[in-house]
Amino acid sequence: MARVYEKGEKIENYTVEGLKTIGDCAISYFALNQEGDLRFLKIYKSPTKRSAAVFQKFVDHQLFLKEKLDKITCAETILEVFELENAFHCQVKEFINGSDLSSYLSGSALTHDEKIHTAYNIVNALMQIHEHGIVHADLKKEHIFIEEASGDLGSPNVRLIDFDFSRIPDLHEPVYCVASPDYASPEYLRGEKVDFGSDVFALGIILFELFCDEYPYAVSKGATEYVNLALNHDIKTKPIFINPLMGSELSELLIRMLNPNKLERPDIKELHEVLIYKRNSLV
């Protein structure tokens, strides 16, 4: 793990303002560039054996992604990638005002109508990503950013972040693939390549949490039992039994999203259409 930089220390041309998070394989910071603009820096060491060629492949993939992400307003902006000493690398990204979905939900008691609007905006953001051929591959609440409230019912502006391990199927692959254990798709758990359906699976868990205020599996997050539950479609109960306001159509859609067989899951457009109808039906 990289060392922890203190406030005022320099990381290349950036001055550390403060520590954001310390994860299993990465440390992230708030930092100022030479013009005094706030940026988000993420430093981590590859979980695989490092070499100059591996690092260059990582950079090439990030630059390839950047060309696509720069065209998508709901995606974060990658500004640059550079290597540090001892085989660590640093990504520089824009600083987005707001909070991730996990913090947003824990600090807000959303009405059902607000949940519908929030779900719609999340699905709309992911659909844009998929339309540009990108599989996020590590979708979770912490990677969905609520930038600000705007529009009817304070509908939030959603930004998707952390595309470090995203892939563009049949065109460009990351150096390695990781997934958060609480949201990992059955394909990932079986050692198969993740694809658009894998994002739909992770989104199913996120929307279950959004509408039901509960995790869909009868297990604590991070527990090893998750693997068997996810692979066997062992959801603890139908979402509608927890939140009757969501209706049977949306409840059944969430159950389908969590199907271990990706061919049985709905695509993002079907989910988008259902949520458009739900949103337009709100009084």
XYZ file of C-alpha atoms in Angstrom:
283
model
C 0.000 0.000 0.000
C 1.192 3.502 -0.784
C 2.252 5.722 2.085
C -0.230 8.277 3.375
C 0.560 11.838 2.321
C -0.059 14.665 4.780
C -1.781 17.994 4.113
C 0.589 20.333 2.291
C 2.747 17.583 0.768
C 3.252 17.494 -2.971
C 2.238 14.661 -5.292
C 3.884 15.697 -8.545
C 2.213 19.037 -9.389
C -0.583 18.668 -6.834
C -0.692 19.814 -3.202
C -2.571 17.564 -0.795
C -5.520 19.229 0.934
C -6.757 16.211 2.826
C -7.278 12.468 2.939
C -10.527 11.139 1.484
C -10.430 7.352 1.916
C -8.064 4.476 2.592
C -9.216 1.336 0.790
C -7.871 -2.179 0.445
C -5.652 -1.294 -2.504
C -5.975 2.472 -2.937
C -5.688 5.761 -1.051
C -7.508 8.838 -2.310
C -7.014 12.530 -1.592
C -8.382 15.981 -2.191
C -5.627 18.102 -3.722
C -5.043 21.452 -5.429
C -3.467 21.841 -8.836
C -1.030 24.653 -9.609
C -3.925 26.995 -10.444
C -5.583 26.321 -7.074
C -8.402 24.162 -8.455
C -9.550 21.278 -6.280
C -8.986 17.808 -7.710
C -9.504 14.206 -6.664
C -6.380 12.022 -6.622
C -6.338 8.256 -6.310
C -3.111 6.337 -5.715
C -2.874 2.579 -5.785
C -0.583 -0.270 -6.630
C -1.561 -2.863 -9.156
C -2.718 -6.173 -7.618
C -0.736 -7.911 -10.351
C 3.022 -7.952 -10.938
C 4.077 -4.551 -12.224
C 6.245 -3.604 -15.175
C 6.579 -0.605 -17.454
C 4.584 -2.437 -20.116
C 1.740 -3.198 -17.705
C 1.586 0.400 -16.556
C 1.564 1.668 -20.131
C -1.302 -0.687 -20.943
C -3.206 0.716 -17.974
C -2.588 4.291 -19.140
C -3.579 3.448 -22.720
C -6.849 1.952 -21.492
C -7.608 4.987 -19.327
C -6.944 7.324 -22.254
C -9.142 5.212 -24.519
C -11.917 5.387 -21.901
C -11.378 9.114 -21.473
C -12.186 9.769 -25.128
C -15.585 8.175 -24.595
C -16.248 9.475 -21.079
C -15.549 13.064 -22.119
C -18.651 12.862 -24.321
C -20.912 11.656 -21.494
C -22.187 14.340 -19.130
C -23.179 11.817 -16.432
C -19.638 10.392 -16.185
C -16.763 11.786 -14.162
C -13.854 13.392 -15.998
C -10.430 11.714 -15.937
C -7.827 14.472 -16.210
C -4.536 12.559 -16.247
C -2.726 9.406 -15.152
C 0.910 9.224 -14.096
C 3.263 6.795 -12.417
C 4.838 7.337 -9.013
C 7.898 5.722 -7.511
C 7.833 2.073 -6.427
C 5.279 1.038 -9.074
C 2.405 3.094 -7.716
C 0.218 5.051 -10.065
C -2.001 8.066 -9.618
C -5.201 9.088 -11.335
C -6.321 12.714 -11.311
C -10.031 13.354 -11.653
C -12.378 16.285 -11.408
C -13.743 17.190 -7.990
C -17.530 16.808 -7.879
C -19.539 18.611 -5.218
C -22.064 16.339 -3.551
C -22.074 12.884 -1.999
C -22.137 9.272 -3.066
C -25.452 7.421 -3.054
C -24.641 5.547 0.151
C -24.087 8.787 2.092
C -27.011 10.452 0.342
C -29.454 7.733 1.409
C -28.149 7.511 4.962
C -28.625 11.255 5.387
C -32.049 11.505 3.733
C -35.465 10.009 4.407
C -36.652 9.883 0.802
C -40.339 9.708 -0.051
C -41.444 7.044 -2.506
C -41.781 9.665 -5.248
C -38.226 10.860 -4.590
C -36.998 7.258 -4.783
C -38.663 6.876 -8.190
C -36.964 10.031 -9.463
C -33.610 8.995 -8.033
C -33.896 5.513 -9.549
C -34.831 6.993 -12.909
C -31.791 9.264 -12.936
C -29.451 6.413 -11.961
C -30.847 4.182 -14.706
C -30.685 7.023 -17.221
C -27.012 7.592 -16.365
C -26.114 3.909 -16.726
C -28.038 3.689 -19.995
C -25.919 6.534 -21.393
C -22.761 4.682 -20.378
C -23.982 1.495 -22.060
C -24.995 3.363 -25.217
C -21.363 4.456 -25.540
C -20.276 0.822 -25.319
C -18.853 0.989 -21.776
C -19.390 -1.636 -19.073
C -18.755 0.003 -15.707
C -17.886 -3.400 -14.158
C -17.709 -2.143 -10.551
C -21.072 -0.511 -9.982
C -22.072 0.103 -6.355
C -23.650 2.878 -4.278
C -20.260 4.445 -3.588
C -19.690 4.826 -7.340
C -22.957 6.679 -7.934
C -22.527 10.341 -7.107
C -25.388 12.700 -6.297
C -24.087 16.018 -7.524
C -26.924 18.336 -6.606
C -30.714 18.578 -6.347
C -32.519 20.071 -9.327
C -35.852 19.809 -11.070
C -39.124 18.339 -9.815
C -39.096 16.787 -6.348
C -35.473 17.838 -5.939
C -34.502 15.178 -8.472
C -30.731 14.685 -8.108
C -28.163 15.059 -10.841
C -26.448 11.667 -10.985
C -22.814 11.171 -12.000
C -21.146 7.772 -12.309
C -17.568 7.604 -11.051
C -14.619 5.198 -10.749
C -14.210 3.739 -14.221
C -10.761 2.364 -13.322
C -11.633 -1.212 -14.320
C -14.366 -0.550 -16.866
C -14.244 -2.415 -20.153
C -15.383 -1.886 -23.708
C -16.335 -5.384 -24.892
C -14.611 -6.647 -28.041
C -12.661 -3.404 -28.344
C -10.622 -2.457 -25.269
C -9.967 -4.344 -22.044
C -8.512 -3.188 -18.702
C -5.247 -4.616 -17.416
C -7.159 -6.467 -14.717
C -10.727 -6.726 -13.477
C -12.030 -6.274 -9.950
C -15.500 -6.063 -8.439
C -16.791 -5.124 -5.020
C -17.792 -8.345 -3.214
C -21.197 -6.997 -2.131
C -22.241 -6.255 -5.731
C -20.248 -8.754 -7.795
C -22.265 -10.433 -10.536
C -22.559 -14.222 -10.848
C -20.430 -14.032 -14.013
C -17.614 -12.415 -12.093
C -17.959 -14.931 -9.271
C -17.710 -17.766 -11.821
C -14.557 -16.257 -13.332
C -16.291 -15.218 -16.561
C -16.034 -11.864 -18.324
C -18.379 -9.199 -17.064
C -20.623 -7.401 -19.545
C -23.619 -5.068 -19.692
C -25.754 -7.646 -17.897
C -23.284 -7.605 -15.019
C -23.975 -3.898 -14.529
C -27.706 -4.673 -14.539
C -27.178 -7.243 -11.776
C -25.272 -4.773 -9.580
C -27.902 -2.134 -10.288
C -30.568 -4.597 -9.123
C -28.908 -4.763 -5.704
C -28.613 -0.957 -5.596
C -32.277 -0.405 -6.493
C -33.372 -3.047 -3.975
C -31.510 -1.070 -1.317
C -32.987 2.197 -2.594
C -36.624 1.074 -2.558
C -36.525 -1.330 0.398
C -33.827 0.186 2.632
C -32.433 -3.340 2.911
C -29.841 -5.550 1.257
C -31.552 -8.198 -0.935
C -29.737 -11.154 0.646
C -30.136 -12.432 4.204
C -26.493 -11.899 5.039
C -24.277 -9.084 6.252
C -22.394 -7.190 3.574
C -18.984 -8.664 2.967
C -19.966 -12.116 4.218
C -18.673 -15.080 2.234
C -22.188 -16.548 2.123
C -23.050 -13.873 -0.457
C -21.488 -15.975 -3.204
C -23.853 -18.930 -2.744
C -26.880 -16.684 -2.278
C -26.155 -14.707 -5.444
C -25.390 -17.795 -7.533
C -28.596 -19.495 -6.372
C -30.892 -16.472 -6.739
C -31.668 -16.722 -3.035
C -33.270 -13.329 -2.411
C -34.671 -13.057 1.094
C -38.100 -11.806 -0.002
C -39.931 -10.097 -2.851
C -39.280 -6.338 -2.806
C -43.001 -5.565 -2.882
C -43.439 -7.304 0.490
C -41.093 -4.724 2.000
C -42.300 -1.713 0.021
C -45.839 -2.205 -1.380
C -45.741 1.272 -2.944
C -43.315 0.118 -5.623
C -45.935 -2.103 -7.259
C -45.687 -5.622 -8.650
C -44.165 -4.689 -12.037
C -41.119 -2.934 -10.560
C -40.781 -5.593 -7.835
C -40.666 -8.406 -10.383
C -38.233 -6.422 -12.509
C -35.795 -6.183 -9.592
C -36.059 -9.942 -9.058
C -35.248 -10.536 -12.718
C -32.268 -8.179 -12.498
C -30.808 -10.444 -9.806
C -31.178 -13.642 -11.819
C -27.879 -15.615 -11.881
C -28.480 -16.300 -15.578
C -27.715 -13.033 -17.347
C -29.915 -14.061 -20.282
C -32.922 -13.890 -17.948
C -32.181 -10.332 -16.827
C -33.863 -7.318 -18.423
C -31.698 -4.926 -20.382
C -31.226 -1.366 -19.244
C -33.713 -0.005 -21.792
C -36.570 -2.102 -20.399
C -35.846 -0.832 -16.910
C -35.665 2.721 -18.244
C -39.098 2.420 -19.852
C -40.692 1.098 -16.657
C -39.235 3.939 -14.604
C -40.328 6.548 -17.178
C -43.871 5.250 -16.786
C -43.569 5.259 -12.989
C -42.178 8.776 -12.979
C -44.837 10.121 -15.330
C -47.562 8.487 -13.224
C -46.595 10.396 -10.089
C -49.190 12.918 -8.953
